[in-house]
Coordinates of C-alpha atoms and ligand atoms in Angstrom, one line a residue:
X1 CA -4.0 22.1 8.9
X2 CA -1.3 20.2 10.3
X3 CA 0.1 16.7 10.6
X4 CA 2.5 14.2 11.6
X5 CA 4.7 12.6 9.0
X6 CA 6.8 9.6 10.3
X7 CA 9.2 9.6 7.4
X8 CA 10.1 11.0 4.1
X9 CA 12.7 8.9 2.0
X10 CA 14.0 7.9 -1.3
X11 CA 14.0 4.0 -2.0
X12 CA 13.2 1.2 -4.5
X13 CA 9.6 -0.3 -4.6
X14 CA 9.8 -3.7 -2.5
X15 CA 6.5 -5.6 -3.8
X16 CA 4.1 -5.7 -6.2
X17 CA 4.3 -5.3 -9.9
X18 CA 6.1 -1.9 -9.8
X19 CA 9.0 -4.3 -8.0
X20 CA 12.5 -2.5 -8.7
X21 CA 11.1 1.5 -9.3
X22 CA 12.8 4.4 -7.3
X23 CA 10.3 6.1 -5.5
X24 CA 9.8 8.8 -2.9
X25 CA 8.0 7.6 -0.1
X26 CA 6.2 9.5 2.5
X27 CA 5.3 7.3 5.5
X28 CA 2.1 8.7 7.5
X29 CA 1.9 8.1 11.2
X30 CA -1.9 6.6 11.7
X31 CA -3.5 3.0 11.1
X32 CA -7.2 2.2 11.5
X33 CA -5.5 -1.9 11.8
X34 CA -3.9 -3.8 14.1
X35 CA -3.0 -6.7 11.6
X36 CA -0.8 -9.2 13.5
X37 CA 2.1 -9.5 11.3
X38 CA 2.7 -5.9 11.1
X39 CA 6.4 -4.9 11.1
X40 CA 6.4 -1.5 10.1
X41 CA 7.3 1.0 12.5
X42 CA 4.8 4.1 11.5
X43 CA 4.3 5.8 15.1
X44 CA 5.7 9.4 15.2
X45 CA 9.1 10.1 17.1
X46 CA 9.8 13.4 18.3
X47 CA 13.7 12.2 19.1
X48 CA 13.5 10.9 15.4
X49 CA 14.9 13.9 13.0
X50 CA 13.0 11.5 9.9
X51 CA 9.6 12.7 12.1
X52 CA 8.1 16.0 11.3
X53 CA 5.4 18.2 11.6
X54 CA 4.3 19.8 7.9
X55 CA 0.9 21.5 6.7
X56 CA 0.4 20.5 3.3
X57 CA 2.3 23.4 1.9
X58 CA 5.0 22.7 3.4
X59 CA 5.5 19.6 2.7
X60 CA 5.3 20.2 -0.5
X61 CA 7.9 22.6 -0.2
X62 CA 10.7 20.2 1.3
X63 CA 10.0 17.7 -1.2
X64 CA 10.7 20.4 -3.9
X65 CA 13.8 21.3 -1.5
X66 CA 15.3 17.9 -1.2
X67 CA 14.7 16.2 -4.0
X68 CA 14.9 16.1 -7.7
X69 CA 11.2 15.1 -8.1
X70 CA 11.7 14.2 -12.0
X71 CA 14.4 11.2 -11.0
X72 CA 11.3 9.5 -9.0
X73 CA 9.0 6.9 -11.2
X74 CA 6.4 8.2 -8.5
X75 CA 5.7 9.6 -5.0
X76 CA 4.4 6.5 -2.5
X77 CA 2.0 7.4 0.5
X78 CA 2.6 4.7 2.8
X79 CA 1.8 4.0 6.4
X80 CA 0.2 2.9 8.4
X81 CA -3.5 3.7 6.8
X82 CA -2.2 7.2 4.5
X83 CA -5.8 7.2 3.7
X84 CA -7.0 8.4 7.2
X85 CA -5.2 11.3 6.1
X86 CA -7.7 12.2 3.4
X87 CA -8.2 16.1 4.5
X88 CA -4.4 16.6 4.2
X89 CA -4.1 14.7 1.2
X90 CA -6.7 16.8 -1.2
X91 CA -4.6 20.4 -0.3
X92 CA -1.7 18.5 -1.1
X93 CA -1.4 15.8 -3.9
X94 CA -3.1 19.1 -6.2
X95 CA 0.0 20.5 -5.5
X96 CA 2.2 17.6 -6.8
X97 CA 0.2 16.9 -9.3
X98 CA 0.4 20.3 -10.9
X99 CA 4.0 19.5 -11.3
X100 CA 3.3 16.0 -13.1
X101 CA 4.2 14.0 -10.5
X102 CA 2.8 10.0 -10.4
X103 CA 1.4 9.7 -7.2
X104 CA 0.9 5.6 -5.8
X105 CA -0.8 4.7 -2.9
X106 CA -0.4 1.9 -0.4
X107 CA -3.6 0.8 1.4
X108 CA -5.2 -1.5 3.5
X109 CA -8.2 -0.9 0.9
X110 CA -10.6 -0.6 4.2
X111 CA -11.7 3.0 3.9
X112 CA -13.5 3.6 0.6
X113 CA -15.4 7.0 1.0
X114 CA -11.7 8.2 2.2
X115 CA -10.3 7.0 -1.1
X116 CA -13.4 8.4 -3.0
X117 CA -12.6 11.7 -1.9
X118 CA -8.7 12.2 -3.3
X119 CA -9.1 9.1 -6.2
X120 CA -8.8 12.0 -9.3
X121 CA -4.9 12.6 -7.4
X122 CA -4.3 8.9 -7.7
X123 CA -2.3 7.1 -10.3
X124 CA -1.9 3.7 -9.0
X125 CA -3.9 1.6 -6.0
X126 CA -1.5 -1.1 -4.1
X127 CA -5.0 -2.1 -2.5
X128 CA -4.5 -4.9 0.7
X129 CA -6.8 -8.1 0.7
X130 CA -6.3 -8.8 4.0
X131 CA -7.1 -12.8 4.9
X132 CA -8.8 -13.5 8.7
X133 CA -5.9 -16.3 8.7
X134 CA -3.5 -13.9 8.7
X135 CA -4.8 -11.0 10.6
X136 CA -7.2 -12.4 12.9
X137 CA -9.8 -9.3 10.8
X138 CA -13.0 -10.1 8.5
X139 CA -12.4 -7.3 6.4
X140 CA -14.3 -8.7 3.1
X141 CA -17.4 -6.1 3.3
X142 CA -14.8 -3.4 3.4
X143 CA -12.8 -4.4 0.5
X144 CA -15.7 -5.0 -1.5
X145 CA -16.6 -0.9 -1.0
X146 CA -13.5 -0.6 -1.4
X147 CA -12.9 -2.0 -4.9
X148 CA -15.9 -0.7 -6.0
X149 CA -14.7 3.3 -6.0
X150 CA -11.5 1.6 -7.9
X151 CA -12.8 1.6 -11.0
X152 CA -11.4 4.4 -12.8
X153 CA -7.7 3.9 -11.4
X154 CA -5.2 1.4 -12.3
X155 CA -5.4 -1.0 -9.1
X156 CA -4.0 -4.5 -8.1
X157 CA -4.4 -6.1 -4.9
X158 CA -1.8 -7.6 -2.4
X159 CA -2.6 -10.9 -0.3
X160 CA -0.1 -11.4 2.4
X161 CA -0.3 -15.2 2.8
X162 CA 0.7 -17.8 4.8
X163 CA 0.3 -21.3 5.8
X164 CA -2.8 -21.0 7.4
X165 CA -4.2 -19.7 4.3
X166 CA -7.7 -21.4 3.5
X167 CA -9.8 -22.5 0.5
X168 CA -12.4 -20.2 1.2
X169 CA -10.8 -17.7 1.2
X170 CA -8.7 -18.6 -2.2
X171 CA -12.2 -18.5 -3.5
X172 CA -13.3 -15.5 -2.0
X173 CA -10.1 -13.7 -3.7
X174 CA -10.5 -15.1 -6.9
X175 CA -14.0 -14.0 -6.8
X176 CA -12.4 -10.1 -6.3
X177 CA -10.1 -10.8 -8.7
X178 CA -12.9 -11.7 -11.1
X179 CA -15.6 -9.4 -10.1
X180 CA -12.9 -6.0 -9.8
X181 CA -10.5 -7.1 -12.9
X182 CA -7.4 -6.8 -10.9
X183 CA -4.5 -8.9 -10.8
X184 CA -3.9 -10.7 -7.8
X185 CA -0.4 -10.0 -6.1
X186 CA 0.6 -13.1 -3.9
X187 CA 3.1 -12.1 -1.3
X188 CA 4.7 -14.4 0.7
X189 CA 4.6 -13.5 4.7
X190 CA 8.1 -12.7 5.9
X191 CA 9.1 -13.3 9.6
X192 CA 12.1 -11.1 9.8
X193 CA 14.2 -11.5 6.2
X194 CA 12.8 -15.2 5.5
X195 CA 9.1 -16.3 3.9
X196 CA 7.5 -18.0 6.7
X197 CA 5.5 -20.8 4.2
X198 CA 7.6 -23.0 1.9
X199 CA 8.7 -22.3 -1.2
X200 CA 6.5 -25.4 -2.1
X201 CA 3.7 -24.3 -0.4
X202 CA 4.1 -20.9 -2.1
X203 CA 4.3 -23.0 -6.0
X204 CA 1.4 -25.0 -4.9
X205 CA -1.1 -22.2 -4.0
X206 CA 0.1 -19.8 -7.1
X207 CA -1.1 -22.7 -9.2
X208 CA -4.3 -23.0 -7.3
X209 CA -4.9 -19.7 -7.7
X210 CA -4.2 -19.7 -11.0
X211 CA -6.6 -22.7 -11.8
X212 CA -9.4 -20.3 -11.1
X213 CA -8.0 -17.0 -11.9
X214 CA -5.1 -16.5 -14.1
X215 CA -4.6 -12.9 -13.5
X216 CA -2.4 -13.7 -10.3
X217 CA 1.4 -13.5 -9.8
X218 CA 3.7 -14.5 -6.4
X219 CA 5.9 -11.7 -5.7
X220 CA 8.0 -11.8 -2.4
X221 CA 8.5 -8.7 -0.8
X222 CA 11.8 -7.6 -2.3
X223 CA 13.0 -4.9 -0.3
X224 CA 14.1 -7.3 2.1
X225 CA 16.8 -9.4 -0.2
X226 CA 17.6 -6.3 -1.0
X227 CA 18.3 -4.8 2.4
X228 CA 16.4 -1.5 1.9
X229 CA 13.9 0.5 3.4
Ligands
SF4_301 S1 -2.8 -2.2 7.7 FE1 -0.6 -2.2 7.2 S2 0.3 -0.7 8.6 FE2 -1.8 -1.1 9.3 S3 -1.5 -2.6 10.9 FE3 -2.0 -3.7 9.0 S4 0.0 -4.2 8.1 FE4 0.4 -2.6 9.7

């Protein structure tokens, strides 16, 4: 079996409450989304040496090859949707995991039999809530799957916000939040390096939230002050 990987590359954690960790992240080419404030670049690019073609074993074997796996608090799959990759990912994440390594996954949190099938590899779940006001998607049936297989795996769940964000769905994620256990990330949307809402739109909606669900913390996406990847 073989796939596309966009990138492989050492950085610090950018969002969420692992904010400020060194990780290993391994960028996977596919997305099942189209959400309309993507900015990440996850297409393959065969003039791009960061783009490579790796059956499970080998990848493992470059990672073992080029980095000291020990120095990393965990190994990130990020995409794109990582978990479309689900068939790749149970030959490979054994294989990490035999050697201790934390494994972290970024998702869109759309695709729950996909997650069902590799959850025993996964440490920690950066899980999307994706709002219709900000990707133009009702996704809500999907999440709710979704956070059901989450139960055994530590898990928090991103909201990319912005202006347009409504009451309903403040409700509807405090309702998650509630029903799931998880704490509520707020994450500001960024329109290149600056948070498109206010800074006073971003206090006044982290203290609705917290009015009807405590467990919730605004986190801008860090990376970006800090000019990484
Ligand atoms: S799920 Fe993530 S990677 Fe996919 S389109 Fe949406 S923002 Fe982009």
């Amino acid at each position: 079996m073989e796939l596309k990987v966009k990138e492989i590359f050492d950085s610090i954690q950018g969002e969420g409450p692992y904010v400020g960790v060194r990780q290993l992240f391994i960028r996977f080419c596919r997305c099942n989304l189209l959400c309309e404030y993507c900015d990440t670049d996850f297409t393959y690019n065969f003039e791009d040496n960061s783009s490579k073609i790796f059956t499970p074993k080998s990848l493992y074997e470059f990672i073992k090859k080029e980095y000291n796996i020990s120095e990393f608090h965990s190994v990130s799959l990020t995409g794109g949707e990582p978990l479309l990759e689900w068939n790749f990912l149970q030959e490979f994440l054994p294989l990490l995991k035999n050697d201790g390594v934390k494994i972290y996954l970024e998702t869109n949190a759309t695709l729950a039999k996909e997650f069902y099938l590799i959850s025993d590899y996964i440490d920690i779940v950066s899980a999307d809530i994706k709002l219709k006001s900000s990707t133009g998607l009702d996704t809500t049936e999907l999440h709710s799957e979704f956070f059901r297989n989450c139960s055994k795996t530590e898990t928090f769940a991103k909201i990319v916000f912005d202006e347009n964000i409504t009451d309903k769905e403040i409700k509807k994620c405090a309702e998650f939040g509630e029903k799931y256990n998880i704490e509520l990330i707020l994450q500001p949307k960024m329109i290149g390096n600056k948070m498109s809402p206010s800074a006073q739109f971003c206090q006044n909606l982290l203290n609705k939230f917290t009015k009807i669900y405590p467990k919730t913390r605004l986190i801008p996406q860090v990376h970006k002050f800090l000019d990484v990847r």
